[in-house]
mmCIF file of the C-alpha atoms, coordinates in Angstrom:
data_MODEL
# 
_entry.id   MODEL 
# 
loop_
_atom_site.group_PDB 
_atom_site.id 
_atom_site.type_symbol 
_atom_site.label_atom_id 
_atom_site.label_alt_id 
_atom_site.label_comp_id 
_atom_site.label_asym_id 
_atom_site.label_entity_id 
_atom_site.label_seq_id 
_atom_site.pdbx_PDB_ins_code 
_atom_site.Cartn_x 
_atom_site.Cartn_y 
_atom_site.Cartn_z 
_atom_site.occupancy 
_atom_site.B_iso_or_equiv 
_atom_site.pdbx_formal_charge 
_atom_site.auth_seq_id 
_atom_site.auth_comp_id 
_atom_site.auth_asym_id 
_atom_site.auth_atom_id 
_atom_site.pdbx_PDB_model_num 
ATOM 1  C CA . UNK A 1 1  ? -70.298 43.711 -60.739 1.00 0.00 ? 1  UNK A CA 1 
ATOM 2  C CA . UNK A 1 2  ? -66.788 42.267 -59.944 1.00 0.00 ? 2  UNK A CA 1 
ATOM 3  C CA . UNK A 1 3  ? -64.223 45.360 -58.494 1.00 0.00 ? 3  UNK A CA 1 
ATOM 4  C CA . UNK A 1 4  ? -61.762 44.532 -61.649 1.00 0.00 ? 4  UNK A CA 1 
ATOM 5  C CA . UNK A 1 5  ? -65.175 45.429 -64.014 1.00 0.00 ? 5  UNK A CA 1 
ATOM 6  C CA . UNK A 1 6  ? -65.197 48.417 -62.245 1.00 0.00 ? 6  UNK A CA 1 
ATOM 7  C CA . UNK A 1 7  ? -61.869 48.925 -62.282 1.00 0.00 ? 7  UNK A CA 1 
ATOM 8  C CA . UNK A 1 8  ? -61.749 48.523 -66.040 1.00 0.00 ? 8  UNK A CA 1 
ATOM 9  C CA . UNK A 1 9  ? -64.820 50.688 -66.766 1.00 0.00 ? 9  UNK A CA 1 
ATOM 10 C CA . UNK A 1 10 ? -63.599 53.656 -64.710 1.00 0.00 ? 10 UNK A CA 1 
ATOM 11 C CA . UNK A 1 11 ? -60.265 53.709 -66.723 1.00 0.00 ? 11 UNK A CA 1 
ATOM 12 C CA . UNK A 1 12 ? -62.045 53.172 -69.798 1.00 0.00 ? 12 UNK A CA 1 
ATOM 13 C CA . UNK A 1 13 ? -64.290 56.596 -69.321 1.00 0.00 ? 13 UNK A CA 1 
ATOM 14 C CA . UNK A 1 14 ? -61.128 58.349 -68.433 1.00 0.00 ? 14 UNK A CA 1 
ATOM 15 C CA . UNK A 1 15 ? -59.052 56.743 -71.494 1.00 0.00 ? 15 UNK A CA 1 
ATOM 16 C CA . UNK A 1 16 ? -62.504 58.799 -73.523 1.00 0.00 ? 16 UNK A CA 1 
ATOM 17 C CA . UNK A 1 17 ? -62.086 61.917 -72.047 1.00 0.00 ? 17 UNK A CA 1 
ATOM 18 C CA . UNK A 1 18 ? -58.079 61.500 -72.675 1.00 0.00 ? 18 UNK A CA 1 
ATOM 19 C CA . UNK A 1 19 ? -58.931 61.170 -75.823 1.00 0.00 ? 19 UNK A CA 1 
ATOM 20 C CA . UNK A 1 20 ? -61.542 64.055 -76.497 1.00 0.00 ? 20 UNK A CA 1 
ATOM 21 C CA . UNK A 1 21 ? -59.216 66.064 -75.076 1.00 0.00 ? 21 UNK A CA 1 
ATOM 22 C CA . UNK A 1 22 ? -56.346 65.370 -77.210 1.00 0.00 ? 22 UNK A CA 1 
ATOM 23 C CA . UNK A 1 23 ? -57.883 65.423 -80.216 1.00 0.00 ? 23 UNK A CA 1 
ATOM 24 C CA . UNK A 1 24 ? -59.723 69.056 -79.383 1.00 0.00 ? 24 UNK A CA 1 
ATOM 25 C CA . UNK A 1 25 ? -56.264 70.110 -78.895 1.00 0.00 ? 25 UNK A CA 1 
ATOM 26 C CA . UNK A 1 26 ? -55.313 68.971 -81.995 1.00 0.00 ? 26 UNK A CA 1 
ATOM 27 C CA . UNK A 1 27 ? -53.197 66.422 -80.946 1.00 0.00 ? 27 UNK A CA 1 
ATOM 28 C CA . UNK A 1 28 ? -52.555 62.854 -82.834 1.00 0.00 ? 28 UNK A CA 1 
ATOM 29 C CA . UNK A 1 29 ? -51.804 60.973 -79.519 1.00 0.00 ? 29 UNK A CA 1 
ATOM 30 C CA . UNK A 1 30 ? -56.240 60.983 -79.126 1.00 0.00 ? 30 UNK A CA 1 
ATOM 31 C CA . UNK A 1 31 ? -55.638 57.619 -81.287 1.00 0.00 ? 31 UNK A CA 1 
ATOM 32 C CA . UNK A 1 32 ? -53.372 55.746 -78.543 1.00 0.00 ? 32 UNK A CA 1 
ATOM 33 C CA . UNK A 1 33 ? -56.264 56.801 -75.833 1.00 0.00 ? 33 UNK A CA 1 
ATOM 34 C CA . UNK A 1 34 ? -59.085 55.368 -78.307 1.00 0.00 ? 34 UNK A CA 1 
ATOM 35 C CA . UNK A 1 35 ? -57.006 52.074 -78.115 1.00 0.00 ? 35 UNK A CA 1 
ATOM 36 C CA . UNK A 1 36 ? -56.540 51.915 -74.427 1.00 0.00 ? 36 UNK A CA 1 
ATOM 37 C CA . UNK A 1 37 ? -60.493 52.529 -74.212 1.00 0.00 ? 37 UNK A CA 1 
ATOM 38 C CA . UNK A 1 38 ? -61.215 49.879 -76.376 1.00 0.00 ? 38 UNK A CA 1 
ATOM 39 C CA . UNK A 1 39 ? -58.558 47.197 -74.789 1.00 0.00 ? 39 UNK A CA 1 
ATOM 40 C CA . UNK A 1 40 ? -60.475 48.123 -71.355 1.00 0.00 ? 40 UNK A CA 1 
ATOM 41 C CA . UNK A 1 41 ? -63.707 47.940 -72.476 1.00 0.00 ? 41 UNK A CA 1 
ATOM 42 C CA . UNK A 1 42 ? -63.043 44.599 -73.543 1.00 0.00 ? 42 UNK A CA 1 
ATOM 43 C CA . UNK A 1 43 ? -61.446 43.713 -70.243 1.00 0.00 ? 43 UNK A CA 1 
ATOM 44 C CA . UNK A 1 44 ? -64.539 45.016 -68.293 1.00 0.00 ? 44 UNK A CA 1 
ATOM 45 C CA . UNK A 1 45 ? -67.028 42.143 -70.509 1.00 0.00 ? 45 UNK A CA 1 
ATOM 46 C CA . UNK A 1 46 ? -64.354 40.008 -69.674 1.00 0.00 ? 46 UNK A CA 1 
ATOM 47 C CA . UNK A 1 47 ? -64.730 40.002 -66.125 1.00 0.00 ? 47 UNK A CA 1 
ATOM 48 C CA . UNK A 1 48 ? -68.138 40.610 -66.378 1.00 0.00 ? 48 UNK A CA 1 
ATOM 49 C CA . UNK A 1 49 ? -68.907 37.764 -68.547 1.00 0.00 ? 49 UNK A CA 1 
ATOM 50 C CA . UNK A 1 50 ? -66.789 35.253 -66.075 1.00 0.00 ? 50 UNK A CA 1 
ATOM 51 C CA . UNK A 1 51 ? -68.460 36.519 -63.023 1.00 0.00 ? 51 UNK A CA 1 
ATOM 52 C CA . UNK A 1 52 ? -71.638 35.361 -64.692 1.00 0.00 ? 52 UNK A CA 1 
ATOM 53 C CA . UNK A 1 53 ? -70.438 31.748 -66.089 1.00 0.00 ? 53 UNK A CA 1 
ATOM 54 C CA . UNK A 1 54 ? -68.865 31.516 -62.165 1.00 0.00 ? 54 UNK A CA 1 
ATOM 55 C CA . UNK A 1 55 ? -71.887 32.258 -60.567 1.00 0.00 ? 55 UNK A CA 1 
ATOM 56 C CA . UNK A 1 56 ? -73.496 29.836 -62.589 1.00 0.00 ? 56 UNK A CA 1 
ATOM 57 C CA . UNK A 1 57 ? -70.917 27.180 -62.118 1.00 0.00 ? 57 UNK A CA 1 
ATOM 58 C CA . UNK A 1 58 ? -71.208 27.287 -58.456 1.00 0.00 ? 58 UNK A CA 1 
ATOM 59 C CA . UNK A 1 59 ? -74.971 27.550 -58.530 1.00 0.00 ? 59 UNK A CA 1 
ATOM 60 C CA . UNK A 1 60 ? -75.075 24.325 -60.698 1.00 0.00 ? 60 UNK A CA 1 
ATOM 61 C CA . UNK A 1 61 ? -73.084 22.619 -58.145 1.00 0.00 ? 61 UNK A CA 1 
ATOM 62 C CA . UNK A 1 62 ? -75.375 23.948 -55.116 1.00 0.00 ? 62 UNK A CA 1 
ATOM 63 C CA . UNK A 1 63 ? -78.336 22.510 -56.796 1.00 0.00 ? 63 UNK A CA 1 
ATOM 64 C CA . UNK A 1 64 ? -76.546 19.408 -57.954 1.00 0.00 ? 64 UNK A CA 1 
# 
């Protein structure tokens, strides 16, 4: 898994808690921490997903 996927998937469990913790308090700002979970979580398939098509890519060109 690419360090950046990591990257994004460690700030996205953190951006959860932020969140459950906000909105146990009673607090409204929960809603920008669900965001940033969800923008990282994308970023993490992101990476993910071009660390798969690049490994591909340059195993295509080893065989070929």
């Amino acid at each position: 898994m690419p360090r950046l996927a990591v990257f994004a998937v460690v700030l996205c469990a953190l951006a959860v808690a932020a969140a459950v913790v906000s909105f146990v308090e009673g607090s409204l700002l929960g809603i920008v921490w669900v965001l940033m979970a969800g923008i990282t979580s994308n970023m993490a398939w992101f990476y993910v997903r071009k660390a798969k098509i690049e490994k591909a890519a340059a195993a295509a060109r080893t065989a070929g």
